Tab-separated table of C-alpha atoms and ligand atoms in Angstrom:
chain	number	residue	atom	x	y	z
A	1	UNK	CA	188.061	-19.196	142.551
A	2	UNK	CA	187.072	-19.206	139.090
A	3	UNK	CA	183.274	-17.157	138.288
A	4	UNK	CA	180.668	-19.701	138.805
A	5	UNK	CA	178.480	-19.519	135.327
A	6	UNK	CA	175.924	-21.488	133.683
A	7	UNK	CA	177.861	-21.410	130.126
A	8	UNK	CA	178.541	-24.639	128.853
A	9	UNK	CA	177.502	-24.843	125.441
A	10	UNK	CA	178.788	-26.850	122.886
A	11	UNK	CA	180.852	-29.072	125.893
A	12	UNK	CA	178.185	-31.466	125.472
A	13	UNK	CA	176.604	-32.027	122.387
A	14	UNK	CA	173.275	-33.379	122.547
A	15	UNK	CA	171.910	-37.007	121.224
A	16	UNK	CA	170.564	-35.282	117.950
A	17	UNK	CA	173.262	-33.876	117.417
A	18	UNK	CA	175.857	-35.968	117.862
A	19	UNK	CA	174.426	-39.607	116.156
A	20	UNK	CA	174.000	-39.700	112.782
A	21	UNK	CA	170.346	-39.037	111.459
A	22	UNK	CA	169.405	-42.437	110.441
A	23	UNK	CA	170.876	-44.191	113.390
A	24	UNK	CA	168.717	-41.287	115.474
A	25	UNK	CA	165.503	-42.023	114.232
A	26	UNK	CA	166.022	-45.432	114.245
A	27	UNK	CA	166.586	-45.064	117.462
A	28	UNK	CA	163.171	-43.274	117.583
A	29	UNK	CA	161.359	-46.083	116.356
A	30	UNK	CA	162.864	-48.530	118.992
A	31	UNK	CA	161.805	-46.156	121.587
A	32	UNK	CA	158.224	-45.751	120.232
A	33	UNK	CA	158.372	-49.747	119.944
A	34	UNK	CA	159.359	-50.039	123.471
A	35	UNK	CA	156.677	-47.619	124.699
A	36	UNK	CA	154.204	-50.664	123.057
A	37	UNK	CA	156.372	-53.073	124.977
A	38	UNK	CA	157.477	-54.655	121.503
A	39	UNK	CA	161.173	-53.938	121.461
A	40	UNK	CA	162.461	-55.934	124.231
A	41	UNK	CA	165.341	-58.393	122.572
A	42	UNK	CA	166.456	-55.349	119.622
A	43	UNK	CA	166.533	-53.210	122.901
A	44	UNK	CA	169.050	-55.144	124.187
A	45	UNK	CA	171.557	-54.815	121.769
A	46	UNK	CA	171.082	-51.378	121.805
A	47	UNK	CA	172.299	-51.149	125.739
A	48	UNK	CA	175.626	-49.169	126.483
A	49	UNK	CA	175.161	-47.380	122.902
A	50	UNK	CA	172.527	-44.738	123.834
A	51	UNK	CA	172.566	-45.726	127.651
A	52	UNK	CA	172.122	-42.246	128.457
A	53	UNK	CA	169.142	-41.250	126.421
A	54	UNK	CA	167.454	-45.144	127.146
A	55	UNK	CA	167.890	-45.588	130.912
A	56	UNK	CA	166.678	-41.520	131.532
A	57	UNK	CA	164.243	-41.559	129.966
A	58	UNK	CA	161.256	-41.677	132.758
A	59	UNK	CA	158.952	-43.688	130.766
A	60	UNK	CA	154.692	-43.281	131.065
A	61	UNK	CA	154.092	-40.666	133.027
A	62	UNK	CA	150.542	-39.543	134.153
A	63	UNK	CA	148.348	-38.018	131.482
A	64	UNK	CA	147.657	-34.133	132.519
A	65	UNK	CA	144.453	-32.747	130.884
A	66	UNK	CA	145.103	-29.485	129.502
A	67	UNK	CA	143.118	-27.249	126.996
A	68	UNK	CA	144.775	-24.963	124.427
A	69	UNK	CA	145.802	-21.566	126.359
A	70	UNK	CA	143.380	-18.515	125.674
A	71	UNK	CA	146.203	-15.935	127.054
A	72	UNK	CA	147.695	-14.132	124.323
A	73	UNK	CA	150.706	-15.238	123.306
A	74	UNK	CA	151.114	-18.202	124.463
A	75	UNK	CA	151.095	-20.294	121.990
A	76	UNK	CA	153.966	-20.697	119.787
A	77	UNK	CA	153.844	-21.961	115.967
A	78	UNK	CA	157.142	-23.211	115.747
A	79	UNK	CA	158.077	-26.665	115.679
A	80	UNK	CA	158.677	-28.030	119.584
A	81	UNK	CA	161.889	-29.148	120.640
A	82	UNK	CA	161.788	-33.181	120.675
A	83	UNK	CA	160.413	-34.328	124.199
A	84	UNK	CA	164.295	-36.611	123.627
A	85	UNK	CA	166.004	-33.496	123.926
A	86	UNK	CA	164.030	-31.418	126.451
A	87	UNK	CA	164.272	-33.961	129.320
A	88	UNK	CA	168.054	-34.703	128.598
A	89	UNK	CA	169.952	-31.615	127.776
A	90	UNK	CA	168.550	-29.930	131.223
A	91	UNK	CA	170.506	-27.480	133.479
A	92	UNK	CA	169.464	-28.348	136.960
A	93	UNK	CA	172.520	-27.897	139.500
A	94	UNK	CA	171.459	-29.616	142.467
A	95	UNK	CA	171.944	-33.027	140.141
A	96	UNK	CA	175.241	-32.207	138.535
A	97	UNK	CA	176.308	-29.401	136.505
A	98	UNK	CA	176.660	-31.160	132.960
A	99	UNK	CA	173.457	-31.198	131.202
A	100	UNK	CA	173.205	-34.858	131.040
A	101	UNK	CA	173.528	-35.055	134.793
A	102	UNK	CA	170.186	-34.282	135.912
A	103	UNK	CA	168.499	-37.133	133.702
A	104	UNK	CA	170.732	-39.121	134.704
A	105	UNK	CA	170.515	-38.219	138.126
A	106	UNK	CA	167.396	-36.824	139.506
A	107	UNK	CA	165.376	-39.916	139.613
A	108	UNK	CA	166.271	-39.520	143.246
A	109	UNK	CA	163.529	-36.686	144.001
A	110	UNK	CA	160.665	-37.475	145.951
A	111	UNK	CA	157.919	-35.888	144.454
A	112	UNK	CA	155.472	-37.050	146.535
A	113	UNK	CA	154.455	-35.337	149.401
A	114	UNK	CA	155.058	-32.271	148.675
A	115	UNK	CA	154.035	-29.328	149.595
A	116	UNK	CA	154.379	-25.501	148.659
A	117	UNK	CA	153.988	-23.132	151.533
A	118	UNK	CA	153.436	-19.302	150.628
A	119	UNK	CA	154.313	-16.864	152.974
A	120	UNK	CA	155.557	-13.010	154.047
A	121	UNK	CA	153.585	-10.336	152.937
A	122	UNK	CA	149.725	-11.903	152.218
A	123	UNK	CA	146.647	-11.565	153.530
A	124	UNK	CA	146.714	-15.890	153.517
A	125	UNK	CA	149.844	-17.602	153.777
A	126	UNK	CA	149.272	-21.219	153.956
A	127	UNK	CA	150.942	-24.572	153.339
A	128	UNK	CA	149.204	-26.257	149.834
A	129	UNK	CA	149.476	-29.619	148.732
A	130	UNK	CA	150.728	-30.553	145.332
A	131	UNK	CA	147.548	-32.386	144.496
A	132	UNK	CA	145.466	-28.920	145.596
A	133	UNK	CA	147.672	-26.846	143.435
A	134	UNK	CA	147.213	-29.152	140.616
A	135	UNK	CA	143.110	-28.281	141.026
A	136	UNK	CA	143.447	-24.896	141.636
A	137	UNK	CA	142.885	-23.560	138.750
A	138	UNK	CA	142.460	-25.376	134.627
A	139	UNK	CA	145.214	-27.134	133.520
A	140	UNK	CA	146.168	-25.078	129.722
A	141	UNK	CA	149.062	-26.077	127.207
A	142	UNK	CA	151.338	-23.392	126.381
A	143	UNK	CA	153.741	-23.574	123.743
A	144	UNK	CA	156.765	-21.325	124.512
A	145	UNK	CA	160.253	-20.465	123.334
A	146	UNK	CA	162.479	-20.441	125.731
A	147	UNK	CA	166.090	-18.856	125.775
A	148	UNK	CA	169.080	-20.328	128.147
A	149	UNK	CA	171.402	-17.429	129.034
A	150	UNK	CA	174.320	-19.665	127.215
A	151	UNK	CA	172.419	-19.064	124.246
A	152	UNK	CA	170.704	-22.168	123.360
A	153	UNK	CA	166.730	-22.104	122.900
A	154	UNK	CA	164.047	-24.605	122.852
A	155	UNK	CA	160.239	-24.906	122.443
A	156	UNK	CA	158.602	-26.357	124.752
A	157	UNK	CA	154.415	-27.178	125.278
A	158	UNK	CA	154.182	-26.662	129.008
A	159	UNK	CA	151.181	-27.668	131.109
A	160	UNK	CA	150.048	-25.521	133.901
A	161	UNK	CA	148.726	-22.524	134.815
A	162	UNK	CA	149.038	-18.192	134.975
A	163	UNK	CA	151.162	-17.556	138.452
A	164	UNK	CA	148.780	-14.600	138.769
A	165	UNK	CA	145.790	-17.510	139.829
A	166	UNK	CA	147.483	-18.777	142.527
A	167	UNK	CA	148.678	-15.003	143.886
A	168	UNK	CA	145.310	-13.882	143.394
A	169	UNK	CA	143.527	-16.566	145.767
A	170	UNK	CA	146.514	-15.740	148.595
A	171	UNK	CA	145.898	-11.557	148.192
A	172	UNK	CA	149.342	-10.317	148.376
A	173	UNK	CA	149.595	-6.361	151.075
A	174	UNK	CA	150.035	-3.622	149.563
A	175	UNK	CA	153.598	-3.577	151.159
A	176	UNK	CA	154.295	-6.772	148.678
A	177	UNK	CA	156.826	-5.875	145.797
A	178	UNK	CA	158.453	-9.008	144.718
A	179	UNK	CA	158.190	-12.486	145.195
A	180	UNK	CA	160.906	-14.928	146.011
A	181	UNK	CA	160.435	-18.837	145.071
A	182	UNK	CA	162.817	-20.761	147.365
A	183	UNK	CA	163.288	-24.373	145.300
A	184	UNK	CA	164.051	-27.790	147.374
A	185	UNK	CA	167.895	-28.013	148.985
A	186	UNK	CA	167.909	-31.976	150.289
A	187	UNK	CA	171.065	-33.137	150.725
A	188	UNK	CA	170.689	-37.105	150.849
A	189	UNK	CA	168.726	-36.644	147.522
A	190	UNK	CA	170.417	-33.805	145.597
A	191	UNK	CA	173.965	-34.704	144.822
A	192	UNK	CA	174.989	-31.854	143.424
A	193	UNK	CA	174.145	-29.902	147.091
A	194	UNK	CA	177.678	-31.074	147.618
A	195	UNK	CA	179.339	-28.672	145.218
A	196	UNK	CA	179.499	-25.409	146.302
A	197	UNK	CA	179.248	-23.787	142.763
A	198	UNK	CA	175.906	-22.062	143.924
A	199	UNK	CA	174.570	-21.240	147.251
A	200	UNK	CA	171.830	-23.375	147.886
A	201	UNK	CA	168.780	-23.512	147.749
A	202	UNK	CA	168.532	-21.631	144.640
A	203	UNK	CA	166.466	-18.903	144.534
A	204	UNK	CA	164.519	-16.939	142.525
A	205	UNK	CA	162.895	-13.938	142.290
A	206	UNK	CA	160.380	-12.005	140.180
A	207	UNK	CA	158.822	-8.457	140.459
A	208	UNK	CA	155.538	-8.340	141.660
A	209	UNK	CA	153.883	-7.387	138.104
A	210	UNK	CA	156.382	-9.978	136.660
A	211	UNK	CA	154.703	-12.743	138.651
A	212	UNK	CA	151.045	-12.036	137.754
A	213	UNK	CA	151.295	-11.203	134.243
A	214	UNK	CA	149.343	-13.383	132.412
A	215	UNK	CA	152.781	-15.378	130.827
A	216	UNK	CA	153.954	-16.432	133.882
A	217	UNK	CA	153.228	-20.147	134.524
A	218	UNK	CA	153.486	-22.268	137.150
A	219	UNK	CA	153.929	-25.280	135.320
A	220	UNK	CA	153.364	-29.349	136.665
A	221	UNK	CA	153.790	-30.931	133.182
A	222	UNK	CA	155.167	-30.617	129.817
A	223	UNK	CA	154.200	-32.793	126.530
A	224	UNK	CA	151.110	-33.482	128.089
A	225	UNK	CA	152.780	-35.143	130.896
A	226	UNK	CA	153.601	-34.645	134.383
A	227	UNK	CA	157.417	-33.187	134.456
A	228	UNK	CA	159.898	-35.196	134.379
A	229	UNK	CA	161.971	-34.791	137.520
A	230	UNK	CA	165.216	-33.257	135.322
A	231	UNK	CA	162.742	-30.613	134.185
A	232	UNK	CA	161.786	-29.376	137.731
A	233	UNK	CA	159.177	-31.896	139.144
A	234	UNK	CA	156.760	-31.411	140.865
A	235	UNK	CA	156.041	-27.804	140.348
A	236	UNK	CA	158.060	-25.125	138.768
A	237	UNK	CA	158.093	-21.422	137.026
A	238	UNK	CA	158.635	-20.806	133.310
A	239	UNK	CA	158.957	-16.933	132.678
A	240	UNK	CA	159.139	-17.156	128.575
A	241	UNK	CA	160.604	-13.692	128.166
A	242	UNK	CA	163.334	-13.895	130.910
A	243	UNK	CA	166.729	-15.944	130.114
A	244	UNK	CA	165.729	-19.890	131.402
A	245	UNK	CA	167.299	-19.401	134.484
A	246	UNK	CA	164.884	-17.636	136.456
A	247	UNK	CA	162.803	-20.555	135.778
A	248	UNK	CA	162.723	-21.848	139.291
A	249	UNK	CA	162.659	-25.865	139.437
A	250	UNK	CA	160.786	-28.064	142.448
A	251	UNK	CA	159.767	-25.103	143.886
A	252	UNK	CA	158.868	-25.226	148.025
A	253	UNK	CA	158.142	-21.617	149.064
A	254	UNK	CA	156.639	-19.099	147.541
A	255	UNK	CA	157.258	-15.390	149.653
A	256	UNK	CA	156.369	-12.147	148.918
A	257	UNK	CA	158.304	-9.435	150.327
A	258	UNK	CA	158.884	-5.415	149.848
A	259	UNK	CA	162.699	-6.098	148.885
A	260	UNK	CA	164.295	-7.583	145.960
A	261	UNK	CA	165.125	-10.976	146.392
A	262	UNK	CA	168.979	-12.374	146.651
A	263	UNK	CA	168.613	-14.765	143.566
A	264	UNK	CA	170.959	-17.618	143.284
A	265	UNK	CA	172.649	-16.497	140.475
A	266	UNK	CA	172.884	-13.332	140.644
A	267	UNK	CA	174.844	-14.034	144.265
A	268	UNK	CA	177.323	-16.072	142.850
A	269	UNK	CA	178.378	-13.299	139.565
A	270	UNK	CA	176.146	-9.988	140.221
A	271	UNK	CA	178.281	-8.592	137.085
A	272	UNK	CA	176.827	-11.413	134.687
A	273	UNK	CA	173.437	-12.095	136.404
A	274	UNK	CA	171.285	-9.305	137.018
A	275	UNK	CA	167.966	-9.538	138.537
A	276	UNK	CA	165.685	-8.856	135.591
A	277	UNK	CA	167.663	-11.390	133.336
A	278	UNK	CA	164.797	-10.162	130.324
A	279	UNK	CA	166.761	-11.590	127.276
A	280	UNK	CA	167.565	-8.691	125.436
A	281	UNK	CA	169.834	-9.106	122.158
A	282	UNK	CA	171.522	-5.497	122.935
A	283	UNK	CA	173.001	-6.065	125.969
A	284	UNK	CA	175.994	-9.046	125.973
A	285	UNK	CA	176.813	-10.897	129.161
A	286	UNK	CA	180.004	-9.544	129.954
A	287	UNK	CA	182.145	-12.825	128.548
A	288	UNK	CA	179.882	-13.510	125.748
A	289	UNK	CA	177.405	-12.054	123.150
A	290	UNK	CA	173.391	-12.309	123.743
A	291	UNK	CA	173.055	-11.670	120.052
A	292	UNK	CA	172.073	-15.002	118.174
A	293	UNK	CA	170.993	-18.201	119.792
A	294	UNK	CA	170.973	-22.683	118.828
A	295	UNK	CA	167.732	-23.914	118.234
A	296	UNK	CA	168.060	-27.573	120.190
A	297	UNK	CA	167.591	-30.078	117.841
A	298	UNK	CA	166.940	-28.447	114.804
A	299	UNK	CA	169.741	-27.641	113.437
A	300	UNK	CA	173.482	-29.755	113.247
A	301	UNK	CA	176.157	-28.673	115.426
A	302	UNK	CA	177.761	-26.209	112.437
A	303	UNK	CA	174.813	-24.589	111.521
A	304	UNK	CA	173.941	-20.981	111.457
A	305	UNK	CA	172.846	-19.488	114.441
A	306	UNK	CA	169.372	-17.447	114.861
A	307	UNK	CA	169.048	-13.862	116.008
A	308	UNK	CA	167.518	-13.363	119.264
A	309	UNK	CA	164.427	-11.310	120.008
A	310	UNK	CA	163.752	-8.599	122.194
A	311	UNK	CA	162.102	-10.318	125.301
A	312	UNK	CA	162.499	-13.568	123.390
A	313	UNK	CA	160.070	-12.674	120.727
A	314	UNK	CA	156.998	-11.768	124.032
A	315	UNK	CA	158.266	-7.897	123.463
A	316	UNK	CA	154.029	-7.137	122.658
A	317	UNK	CA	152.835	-9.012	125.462
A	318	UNK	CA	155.181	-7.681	128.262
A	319	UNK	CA	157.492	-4.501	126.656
A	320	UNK	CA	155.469	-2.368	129.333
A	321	UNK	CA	156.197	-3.800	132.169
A	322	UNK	CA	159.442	-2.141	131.381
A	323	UNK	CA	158.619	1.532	130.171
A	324	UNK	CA	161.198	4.215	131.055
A	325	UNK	CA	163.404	1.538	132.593
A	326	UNK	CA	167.580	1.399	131.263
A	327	UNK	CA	167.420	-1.789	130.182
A	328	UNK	CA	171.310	-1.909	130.046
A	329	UNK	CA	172.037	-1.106	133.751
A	330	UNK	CA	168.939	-3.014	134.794
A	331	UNK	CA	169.781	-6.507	133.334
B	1	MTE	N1	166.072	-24.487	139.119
B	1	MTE	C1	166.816	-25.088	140.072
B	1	MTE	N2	166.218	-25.415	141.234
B	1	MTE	N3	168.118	-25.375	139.892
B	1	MTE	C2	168.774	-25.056	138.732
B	1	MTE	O1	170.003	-25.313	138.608
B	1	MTE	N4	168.614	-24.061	136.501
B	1	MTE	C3	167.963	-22.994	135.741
B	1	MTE	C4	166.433	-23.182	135.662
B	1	MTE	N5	165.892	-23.572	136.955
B	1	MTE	C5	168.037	-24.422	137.694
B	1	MTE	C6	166.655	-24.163	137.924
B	1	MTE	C7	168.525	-22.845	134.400
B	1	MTE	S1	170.119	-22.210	134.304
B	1	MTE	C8	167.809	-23.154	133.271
B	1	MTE	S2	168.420	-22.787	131.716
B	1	MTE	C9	166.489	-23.839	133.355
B	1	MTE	O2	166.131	-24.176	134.681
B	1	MTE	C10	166.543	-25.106	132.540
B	1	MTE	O3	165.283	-25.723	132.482
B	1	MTE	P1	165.106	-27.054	131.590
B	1	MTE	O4	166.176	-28.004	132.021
B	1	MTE	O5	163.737	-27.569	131.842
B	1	MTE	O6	165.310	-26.633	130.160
């Protein structure tokens, strides 16, 4: 059986990249146009061209208030990654494993009920509705970089919350270590649950200090606006200093426990996938370097790569959680 892995770059280029810049933003304009419900007939003519990008995208969603983030670092300067690209160059598995699969597929998820229920080693597990978790705490934008283990990045304004909120309010024992986030497995909705590239449900997992330092988000929107199912609707993780992976999508269980969790990838290829999964430019993955990275979007498909950062550039806000640790054994 061939390893399972998550490296696919440059199999599918993405719409910016592959249609020409004038045809792109004119493009832009029609979908701007058709936002004001002006474009229908020049729409039209458009169908079958950019079917993929058109009929995925999911449209008006939901406004989610959100005040600039006070928690240092968290706001990025660079440029963000077109909303275009970030909801349809996604890696979500349980839809298909190319990254146009998901937009094209997810629309399936039900979203609604749904409920996260936090469990194992707290003083108050408990079942919590979306719409509670939504109110639990301000809604803040934060602008992050994020790095894909493949060694594509993106920047991305998020919309949620700090983890540590949520964790707080449920008062983890003093036995609790780590804390697992168990993501949705439905079978008559998830076609990708078929393949058996991963064992499902995928899994994450975070060290306890991981999960309530002040970075960690559990995020319910991006742009401003609810997720879009491809990006891990209703409620997901984004870990800005860890490769994009341990970003857990739909999330549906949220368990502390005194062991390291089994993550999902790390199961499949322990050699490649370690449990810390910090992106660190010194250490390669085993069949490729973790050196340089693709800005999404920004740059054509021959341009020069960027170095990587140490901790993705977050090496000030979270370098000692790591003190003393060997970074290259624990990966
Ligand atoms: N969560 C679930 N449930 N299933 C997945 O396949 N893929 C991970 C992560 N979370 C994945 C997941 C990987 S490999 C990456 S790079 C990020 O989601 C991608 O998030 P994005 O599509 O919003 O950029």
């Amino acid at each position: 059986m061939p390893i399972p892995s998550c490296h696919r770059e440059f199999q599918h280029p993405i719409a910016s990249e592959i249609t020409p810049r004038a045809v792109y933003e004119e493009r832009r304009e029609l979908l701007r146009l058709w936002a004001a419900g002006a474009a229908g007939a020049t729409l039209a003519a458009w169908a079958g061209r950019e079917a993929l990008a058109e009929a995925t995208r999911p449209g008006k969603l939901a406004a989610l208030p959100g005040g600039a983030s006070a928690v240092a670092g968290a706001m990025s300067l660079e440029k963000p990654t077109s909303y275009q690209d970030a909801s349809t160059y996604n890696n979500f598995y349980e839809f298909g494993t190319d990254k146009a699969d998901p937009a094209r597929n997810a629309h399936t998820l039900k979203t609604t009920p749904w409920t996260v229920e936090v469990e194992g080693l707290v003083k108050k597990p408990g079942k919590h509705g979306i719409e509670d978790l939504l109110r639990l705490s301000a809604q803040e934008e934060r602008i992050y970089r994020m790095r894909c283990v493949e060694g594509w990045s993106m920047v991305i304004p998020w919309v949620g919350y700090s983890l540590a909120e949520l964790i707080r309010r449920v008062e983890p024992l003093g036995s609790a270590k780590y804390v697992e986030f168990v993501t949705l497995a439905d079978k008559a909705r998830m076609p990708g649950l078929g393949s058996r590239v991963l064992d499902w449900p995928y899994v994450e997992g975070l060290r306890l200090d991981e999960a309530m330092h002040p970075l960690t988000l559990l995020a319910f929107g991006m742009y401003g606006e609810l997720l879009p199912n491809q990006n891990g609707a209703p409620v997901r993780l984004v870990v800005p200093w860890k490769y994009g992976f341990k970003s857990a999508k739909s999330i549906v269980k949220i368990r502390f426990t005194e062991k390291e969790p089994a993550t999902a990838w790390n199961k499949a290829a322990p050699q490649e996938y370690g449990f810390y999964s910090n992106v660190n430019p010194m250490v390669d993955h085993p069949r490729w370097s973790q050196a340089t990275e693709r800005r999404i979007g920004e740059d054509g498909l021959f341009a020069k790569k960027r170095k990587s950062l140490m901790f993705n550039g977050y090496e000030a806000q979270v370098g000692q959680l790591y003190a003393g640790m060997d970074l290259k054994k624990l990966f």
